[in-house]
PDB file of C-alpha atoms in Angstrom:
ATOM      1  CA  UNK D 121      58.598 146.886 140.812  1.00  0.00           C
ATOM      2  CA  UNK D 122      59.269 144.442 143.677  1.00  0.00           C
ATOM      3  CA  UNK D 123      57.661 145.138 146.978  1.00  0.00           C
ATOM      4  CA  UNK D 124      58.954 144.161 150.386  1.00  0.00           C
ATOM      5  CA  UNK D 125      59.985 140.567 150.307  1.00  0.00           C
ATOM      6  CA  UNK D 126      59.721 138.382 153.388  1.00  0.00           C
ATOM      7  CA  UNK D 127      60.753 134.852 153.993  1.00  0.00           C
ATOM      8  CA  UNK D 128      59.644 132.252 154.951  1.00  0.00           C
ATOM      9  CA  UNK D 129      55.925 132.780 154.506  1.00  0.00           C
ATOM     10  CA  UNK D 130      55.194 130.074 156.906  1.00  0.00           C
ATOM     11  CA  UNK D 131      57.298 128.518 159.596  1.00  0.00           C
ATOM     12  CA  UNK D 132      56.321 125.780 162.032  1.00  0.00           C
ATOM     13  CA  UNK D 133      58.847 124.980 164.762  1.00  0.00           C
ATOM     14  CA  UNK D 134      58.963 123.407 168.089  1.00  0.00           C
ATOM     15  CA  UNK D 135      59.519 125.291 171.412  1.00  0.00           C
ATOM     16  CA  UNK D 136      63.126 125.975 172.048  1.00  0.00           C
ATOM     17  CA  UNK D 137      64.208 126.175 168.476  1.00  0.00           C
ATOM     18  CA  UNK D 138      65.714 129.209 166.914  1.00  0.00           C
ATOM     19  CA  UNK D 139      63.714 131.088 164.260  1.00  0.00           C
ATOM     20  CA  UNK D 140      65.090 133.531 161.751  1.00  0.00           C
ATOM     21  CA  UNK D 141      62.781 135.635 159.753  1.00  0.00           C
ATOM     22  CA  UNK D 142      64.143 137.627 156.653  1.00  0.00           C
ATOM     23  CA  UNK D 143      63.168 140.712 154.896  1.00  0.00           C
ATOM     24  CA  UNK D 144      64.244 142.512 151.833  1.00  0.00           C
ATOM     25  CA  UNK D 145      62.916 146.134 151.771  1.00  0.00           C
ATOM     26  CA  UNK D 146      62.050 148.161 148.743  1.00  0.00           C
ATOM     27  CA  UNK D 147      65.187 149.596 146.965  1.00  0.00           C
ATOM     28  CA  UNK D 148      65.824 153.119 148.000  1.00  0.00           C
ATOM     29  CA  UNK D 149      63.853 153.013 151.105  1.00  0.00           C
ATOM     30  CA  UNK D 150      65.920 153.933 154.179  1.00  0.00           C
ATOM     31  CA  UNK D 151      63.600 152.979 156.980  1.00  0.00           C
ATOM     32  CA  UNK D 152      62.629 149.495 157.957  1.00  0.00           C
ATOM     33  CA  UNK D 153      60.072 148.230 160.472  1.00  0.00           C
ATOM     34  CA  UNK D 154      59.313 144.940 162.113  1.00  0.00           C
ATOM     35  CA  UNK D 155      55.645 144.466 163.315  1.00  0.00           C
ATOM     36  CA  UNK D 156      53.976 141.511 164.995  1.00  0.00           C
ATOM     37  CA  UNK D 157      50.215 140.812 164.552  1.00  0.00           C
ATOM     38  CA  UNK D 158      48.181 138.662 166.938  1.00  0.00           C
ATOM     39  CA  UNK D 159      44.476 138.421 167.538  1.00  0.00           C
ATOM     40  CA  UNK D 160      45.004 139.410 171.132  1.00  0.00           C
ATOM     41  CA  UNK D 161      47.333 142.348 170.723  1.00  0.00           C
ATOM     42  CA  UNK D 162      46.786 143.537 167.233  1.00  0.00           C
ATOM     43  CA  UNK D 163      49.699 145.129 165.413  1.00  0.00           C
ATOM     44  CA  UNK D 164      52.675 145.794 167.586  1.00  0.00           C
ATOM     45  CA  UNK D 165      55.900 147.686 166.400  1.00  0.00           C
ATOM     46  CA  UNK D 166      58.862 145.650 167.450  1.00  0.00           C
ATOM     47  CA  UNK D 167      61.791 147.642 166.274  1.00  0.00           C
ATOM     48  CA  UNK D 168      62.591 150.058 163.418  1.00  0.00           C
ATOM     49  CA  UNK D 169      65.762 151.003 161.658  1.00  0.00           C
ATOM     50  CA  UNK D 170      66.799 154.139 159.858  1.00  0.00           C
ATOM     51  CA  UNK D 171      69.713 153.984 157.500  1.00  0.00           C
ATOM     52  CA  UNK D 172      70.396 150.428 158.944  1.00  0.00           C
ATOM     53  CA  UNK D 173      70.766 151.822 162.494  1.00  0.00           C
ATOM     54  CA  UNK D 174      68.326 150.625 164.976  1.00  0.00           C
ATOM     55  CA  UNK D 175      66.410 153.616 166.286  1.00  0.00           C
ATOM     56  CA  UNK D 176      63.745 152.322 168.562  1.00  0.00           C
ATOM     57  CA  UNK D 177      63.591 148.730 169.900  1.00  0.00           C
ATOM     58  CA  UNK D 178      61.377 149.409 172.876  1.00  0.00           C
ATOM     59  CA  UNK D 179      58.737 147.020 171.427  1.00  0.00           C
ATOM     60  CA  UNK D 180      61.030 143.974 171.390  1.00  0.00           C
ATOM     61  CA  UNK D 181      59.312 141.615 173.813  1.00  0.00           C
ATOM     62  CA  UNK D 182      62.570 140.432 175.555  1.00  0.00           C
ATOM     63  CA  UNK D 183      65.991 139.293 175.191  1.00  0.00           C
ATOM     64  CA  UNK D 184      65.001 136.267 173.135  1.00  0.00           C
ATOM     65  CA  UNK D 185      64.267 138.610 170.289  1.00  0.00           C
ATOM     66  CA  UNK D 186      66.962 140.299 168.201  1.00  0.00           C
ATOM     67  CA  UNK D 187      67.006 142.088 164.970  1.00  0.00           C
ATOM     68  CA  UNK D 188      69.825 143.218 162.584  1.00  0.00           C
ATOM     69  CA  UNK D 189      70.138 145.101 159.407  1.00  0.00           C
ATOM     70  CA  UNK D 190      73.626 144.557 158.064  1.00  0.00           C
ATOM     71  CA  UNK D 191      72.952 146.494 154.792  1.00  0.00           C
ATOM     72  CA  UNK D 192      70.288 148.472 153.081  1.00  0.00           C
ATOM     73  CA  UNK D 193      68.750 145.566 151.414  1.00  0.00           C
ATOM     74  CA  UNK D 194      68.447 142.991 154.209  1.00  0.00           C
ATOM     75  CA  UNK D 195      67.199 142.552 157.633  1.00  0.00           C
ATOM     76  CA  UNK D 196      66.632 139.640 159.996  1.00  0.00           C
ATOM     77  CA  UNK D 197      64.379 139.098 163.097  1.00  0.00           C
ATOM     78  CA  UNK D 198      65.631 136.203 165.237  1.00  0.00           C
ATOM     79  CA  UNK D 199      63.861 134.516 168.083  1.00  0.00           C
ATOM     80  CA  UNK D 200      66.036 132.159 170.202  1.00  0.00           C
ATOM     81  CA  UNK D 201      64.693 130.080 171.931  1.00  0.00           C
ATOM     82  CA  UNK D 202      61.188 130.319 170.567  1.00  0.00           C
ATOM     83  CA  UNK D 203      58.105 129.759 172.713  1.00  0.00           C
ATOM     84  CA  UNK D 204      54.492 129.003 171.917  1.00  0.00           C
ATOM     85  CA  UNK D 205      53.515 132.520 172.725  1.00  0.00           C
ATOM     86  CA  UNK D 206      55.660 133.841 169.902  1.00  0.00           C
ATOM     87  CA  UNK D 207      53.175 132.368 167.489  1.00  0.00           C
ATOM     88  CA  UNK D 208      52.046 135.354 165.294  1.00  0.00           C
ATOM     89  CA  UNK D 209      52.372 136.874 161.824  1.00  0.00           C
ATOM     90  CA  UNK D 210      55.443 139.049 161.559  1.00  0.00           C
ATOM     91  CA  UNK D 211      55.475 141.828 159.117  1.00  0.00           C
ATOM     92  CA  UNK D 212      58.315 143.769 157.695  1.00  0.00           C
ATOM     93  CA  UNK D 213      57.582 147.165 156.228  1.00  0.00           C
ATOM     94  CA  UNK D 214      59.754 149.707 154.602  1.00  0.00           C
ATOM     95  CA  UNK D 215      59.433 153.497 154.154  1.00  0.00           C
ATOM     96  CA  UNK D 216      61.179 156.168 151.991  1.00  0.00           C
ATOM     97  CA  UNK D 217      62.479 157.921 155.119  1.00  0.00           C
ATOM     98  CA  UNK D 218      62.152 160.700 157.598  1.00  0.00           C
ATOM     99  CA  UNK D 219      61.320 163.404 155.117  1.00  0.00           C
ATOM    100  CA  UNK D 220      58.463 161.332 153.729  1.00  0.00           C
ATOM    101  CA  UNK D 221      54.921 161.369 155.263  1.00  0.00           C
ATOM    102  CA  UNK D 222      55.629 157.954 156.801  1.00  0.00           C
ATOM    103  CA  UNK D 223      53.667 155.754 154.477  1.00  0.00           C
ATOM    104  CA  UNK D 224      54.653 152.172 155.158  1.00  0.00           C
ATOM    105  CA  UNK D 225      54.933 149.476 152.556  1.00  0.00           C
ATOM    106  CA  UNK D 226      54.230 145.934 153.826  1.00  0.00           C
ATOM    107  CA  UNK D 227      55.410 142.518 152.895  1.00  0.00           C
ATOM    108  CA  UNK D 228      53.032 139.657 153.028  1.00  0.00           C
ATOM    109  CA  UNK D 229      54.280 138.563 156.363  1.00  0.00           C
ATOM    110  CA  UNK D 230      55.812 135.390 157.862  1.00  0.00           C
ATOM    111  CA  UNK D 231      53.313 133.290 159.836  1.00  0.00           C
ATOM    112  CA  UNK D 232      55.032 131.648 162.685  1.00  0.00           C
ATOM    113  CA  UNK D 233      53.644 128.701 164.678  1.00  0.00           C
ATOM    114  CA  UNK D 234      55.622 127.497 167.649  1.00  0.00           C
ATOM    115  CA  UNK D 235      54.461 124.038 168.971  1.00  0.00           C
TER     116      UNK D 235
ATOM    117  CA  UNK I 133      52.235 159.688 173.154  1.00  0.00           C
ATOM    118  CA  UNK I 134      50.329 159.298 169.895  1.00  0.00           C
ATOM    119  CA  UNK I 135      47.469 156.697 169.630  1.00  0.00           C
ATOM    120  CA  UNK I 136      44.421 155.826 167.646  1.00  0.00           C
ATOM    121  CA  UNK I 137      41.120 154.418 168.732  1.00  0.00           C
ATOM    122  CA  UNK I 138      38.884 152.561 166.272  1.00  0.00           C
ATOM    123  CA  UNK I 139      35.280 152.221 167.420  1.00  0.00           C
ATOM    124  CA  UNK I 140      33.823 148.898 166.470  1.00  0.00           C
ATOM    125  CA  UNK I 141      35.986 145.823 165.940  1.00  0.00           C
ATOM    126  CA  UNK I 142      33.212 144.498 163.495  1.00  0.00           C
ATOM    127  CA  UNK I 143      30.923 146.437 161.036  1.00  0.00           C
ATOM    128  CA  UNK I 144      28.359 144.876 158.753  1.00  0.00           C
ATOM    129  CA  UNK I 145      26.881 146.712 155.858  1.00  0.00           C
ATOM    130  CA  UNK I 146      24.665 145.609 153.003  1.00  0.00           C
ATOM    131  CA  UNK I 147      26.095 145.802 149.488  1.00  0.00           C
ATOM    132  CA  UNK I 148      25.447 149.280 148.175  1.00  0.00           C
ATOM    133  CA  UNK I 149      25.107 150.877 151.566  1.00  0.00           C
ATOM    134  CA  UNK I 150      27.266 153.524 153.110  1.00  0.00           C
ATOM    135  CA  UNK I 151      30.397 152.462 154.782  1.00  0.00           C
ATOM    136  CA  UNK I 152      31.502 154.402 157.888  1.00  0.00           C
ATOM    137  CA  UNK I 153      34.485 153.293 159.911  1.00  0.00           C
ATOM    138  CA  UNK I 154      35.420 155.396 162.841  1.00  0.00           C
ATOM    139  CA  UNK I 155      38.855 156.463 164.103  1.00  0.00           C
ATOM    140  CA  UNK I 156      39.801 159.033 166.792  1.00  0.00           C
ATOM    141  CA  UNK I 157      43.417 160.011 167.370  1.00  0.00           C
ATOM    142  CA  UNK I 158      45.521 161.413 170.058  1.00  0.00           C
ATOM    143  CA  UNK I 159      48.566 163.335 169.300  1.00  0.00           C
ATOM    144  CA  UNK I 160      50.508 166.191 170.928  1.00  0.00           C
ATOM    145  CA  UNK I 161      51.658 167.615 167.622  1.00  0.00           C
ATOM    146  CA  UNK I 162      49.921 167.815 164.290  1.00  0.00           C
ATOM    147  CA  UNK I 163      49.818 164.161 163.002  1.00  0.00           C
ATOM    148  CA  UNK I 164      49.932 162.295 159.930  1.00  0.00           C
ATOM    149  CA  UNK I 165      47.066 159.987 159.681  1.00  0.00           C
ATOM    150  CA  UNK I 166      46.531 156.883 157.554  1.00  0.00           C
ATOM    151  CA  UNK I 167      44.016 154.271 156.741  1.00  0.00           C
ATOM    152  CA  UNK I 168      45.285 150.859 155.614  1.00  0.00           C
ATOM    153  CA  UNK I 169      43.380 147.808 154.455  1.00  0.00           C
ATOM    154  CA  UNK I 170      44.309 144.175 155.043  1.00  0.00           C
ATOM    155  CA  UNK I 171      42.876 141.326 152.981  1.00  0.00           C
ATOM    156  CA  UNK I 172      43.096 137.775 154.369  1.00  0.00           C
ATOM    157  CA  UNK I 173      46.601 136.378 154.371  1.00  0.00           C
ATOM    158  CA  UNK I 174      48.134 139.580 153.084  1.00  0.00           C
ATOM    159  CA  UNK I 175      50.093 142.583 154.274  1.00  0.00           C
ATOM    160  CA  UNK I 176      48.588 146.000 154.827  1.00  0.00           C
ATOM    161  CA  UNK I 177      48.090 148.239 151.893  1.00  0.00           C
ATOM    162  CA  UNK I 178      47.651 151.990 152.140  1.00  0.00           C
ATOM    163  CA  UNK I 179      44.123 153.341 151.372  1.00  0.00           C
ATOM    164  CA  UNK I 180      44.764 157.039 151.968  1.00  0.00           C
ATOM    165  CA  UNK I 181      46.721 159.507 154.155  1.00  0.00           C
ATOM    166  CA  UNK I 182      46.326 162.879 155.629  1.00  0.00           C
ATOM    167  CA  UNK I 183      49.397 165.105 155.610  1.00  0.00           C
ATOM    168  CA  UNK I 184      47.882 168.541 156.589  1.00  0.00           C
ATOM    169  CA  UNK I 185      47.110 169.564 153.039  1.00  0.00           C
ATOM    170  CA  UNK I 186      43.383 169.086 152.396  1.00  0.00           C
ATOM    171  CA  UNK I 187      41.108 167.948 155.258  1.00  0.00           C
ATOM    172  CA  UNK I 188      39.164 165.794 152.918  1.00  0.00           C
ATOM    173  CA  UNK I 189      41.311 163.071 151.556  1.00  0.00           C
ATOM    174  CA  UNK I 190      40.480 160.722 148.781  1.00  0.00           C
ATOM    175  CA  UNK I 191      41.997 157.293 148.448  1.00  0.00           C
ATOM    176  CA  UNK I 192      41.832 154.274 146.385  1.00  0.00           C
ATOM    177  CA  UNK I 193      38.714 152.150 145.643  1.00  0.00           C
ATOM    178  CA  UNK I 194      36.366 155.126 146.303  1.00  0.00           C
ATOM    179  CA  UNK I 195      37.234 155.654 150.001  1.00  0.00           C
ATOM    180  CA  UNK I 196      37.705 158.936 151.498  1.00  0.00           C
ATOM    181  CA  UNK I 197      38.260 160.277 154.951  1.00  0.00           C
ATOM    182  CA  UNK I 198      37.896 163.768 156.547  1.00  0.00           C
ATOM    183  CA  UNK I 199      40.292 165.101 159.209  1.00  0.00           C
ATOM    184  CA  UNK I 200      38.418 167.025 161.908  1.00  0.00           C
ATOM    185  CA  UNK I 201      40.824 168.543 164.406  1.00  0.00           C
ATOM    186  CA  UNK I 202      38.029 169.832 166.677  1.00  0.00           C
ATOM    187  CA  UNK I 203      36.814 166.198 167.045  1.00  0.00           C
ATOM    188  CA  UNK I 204      40.236 164.571 166.725  1.00  0.00           C
ATOM    189  CA  UNK I 205      38.620 162.315 164.199  1.00  0.00           C
ATOM    190  CA  UNK I 206      39.574 160.783 160.973  1.00  0.00           C
ATOM    191  CA  UNK I 207      36.626 158.553 159.885  1.00  0.00           C
ATOM    192  CA  UNK I 208      36.745 156.485 156.712  1.00  0.00           C
ATOM    193  CA  UNK I 209      33.738 156.535 154.410  1.00  0.00           C
ATOM    194  CA  UNK I 210      32.634 154.960 151.108  1.00  0.00           C
ATOM    195  CA  UNK I 211      29.206 155.981 149.576  1.00  0.00           C
ATOM    196  CA  UNK I 212      28.357 152.362 148.325  1.00  0.00           C
ATOM    197  CA  UNK I 213      29.914 149.177 149.658  1.00  0.00           C
ATOM    198  CA  UNK I 214      31.016 146.525 147.259  1.00  0.00           C
ATOM    199  CA  UNK I 215      31.525 142.819 148.131  1.00  0.00           C
ATOM    200  CA  UNK I 216      35.254 143.300 147.418  1.00  0.00           C
ATOM    201  CA  UNK I 217      35.507 145.852 150.238  1.00  0.00           C
ATOM    202  CA  UNK I 218      35.248 142.994 152.851  1.00  0.00           C
ATOM    203  CA  UNK I 219      38.518 143.265 154.693  1.00  0.00           C
ATOM    204  CA  UNK I 220      40.038 144.562 157.907  1.00  0.00           C
ATOM    205  CA  UNK I 221      40.733 148.255 158.066  1.00  0.00           C
ATOM    206  CA  UNK I 222      43.379 149.946 160.220  1.00  0.00           C
ATOM    207  CA  UNK I 223      43.658 153.563 161.265  1.00  0.00           C
ATOM    208  CA  UNK I 224      47.249 154.749 162.008  1.00  0.00           C
ATOM    209  CA  UNK I 225      49.002 157.841 163.311  1.00  0.00           C
ATOM    210  CA  UNK I 226      52.456 159.166 162.894  1.00  0.00           C
ATOM    211  CA  UNK I 227      53.612 162.355 164.747  1.00  0.00           C
ATOM    212  CA  UNK I 228      55.458 164.731 162.499  1.00  0.00           C
ATOM    213  CA  UNK I 229      59.166 164.440 162.917  1.00  0.00           C
ATOM    214  CA  UNK I 230      59.008 160.897 164.123  1.00  0.00           C
ATOM    215  CA  UNK I 231      58.953 157.702 162.157  1.00  0.00           C
ATOM    216  CA  UNK I 232      57.054 155.535 164.540  1.00  0.00           C
ATOM    217  CA  UNK I 233      53.584 154.653 163.222  1.00  0.00           C
ATOM    218  CA  UNK I 234      51.007 153.493 165.652  1.00  0.00           C
ATOM    219  CA  UNK I 235      48.122 151.387 164.471  1.00  0.00           C
ATOM    220  CA  UNK I 236      44.576 151.043 165.907  1.00  0.00           C
ATOM    221  CA  UNK I 237      43.189 147.632 166.717  1.00  0.00           C
ATOM    222  CA  UNK I 238      41.443 147.301 163.316  1.00  0.00           C
ATOM    223  CA  UNK I 239      37.810 147.095 162.185  1.00  0.00           C
ATOM    224  CA  UNK I 240      36.635 144.067 160.187  1.00  0.00           C
ATOM    225  CA  UNK I 241      34.158 145.055 157.598  1.00  0.00           C
ATOM    226  CA  UNK I 242      31.602 142.540 156.444  1.00  0.00           C
ATOM    227  CA  UNK I 243      29.574 143.240 153.238  1.00  0.00           C
ATOM    228  CA  UNK I 244      26.217 141.371 152.996  1.00  0.00           C
ATOM    229  CA  UNK I 245      24.800 140.756 149.555  1.00  0.00           C
TER     230      UNK I 245
END
């Protein structure tokens, strides 16, 4: 079975450019999470969706970050404009839903480097 | 608010020795607790989870953890370390009824031959 699929795996861009990260959750999972991992701050929850609806975006750093989930099989995380401090590994994870114990299934991550 | 604290950002053990990774949690309601493992350049993978059934939880690769409410702890153990256990381990908590999962800062396990 296919797991959570993220793209791109690596992205190098220059400050000021727009970055779009993509995620395809596991089929049948109705919750989707975006996390950011850095050495300094560890794993931070940015936003999560339930049934394609954003539930909690309190972790989104600032207005430069936005996330969408237009359908059950696709989500994007966009950074515009990007800054060097956005350099991190961004993980997408999906979960079967609220009735589940909350186990998360992670993608392999998108490593972003902003120069 | 829910949180977890992992004691020790780095732990070194000899191959064949006991592995003990510590995690304490804070939650206002009975929590769900998890241990995840992350190998280099990979995503996190579930090792085991506590969901209020049995207090001693067995996971993959010979790991287990015991939920101790009186100590608010959920330490991860393995009787005999293997070289392949070298990775970073994360404790996580989810409060029942909420979907948000909060992770600890992680513990890097080094296994010395």
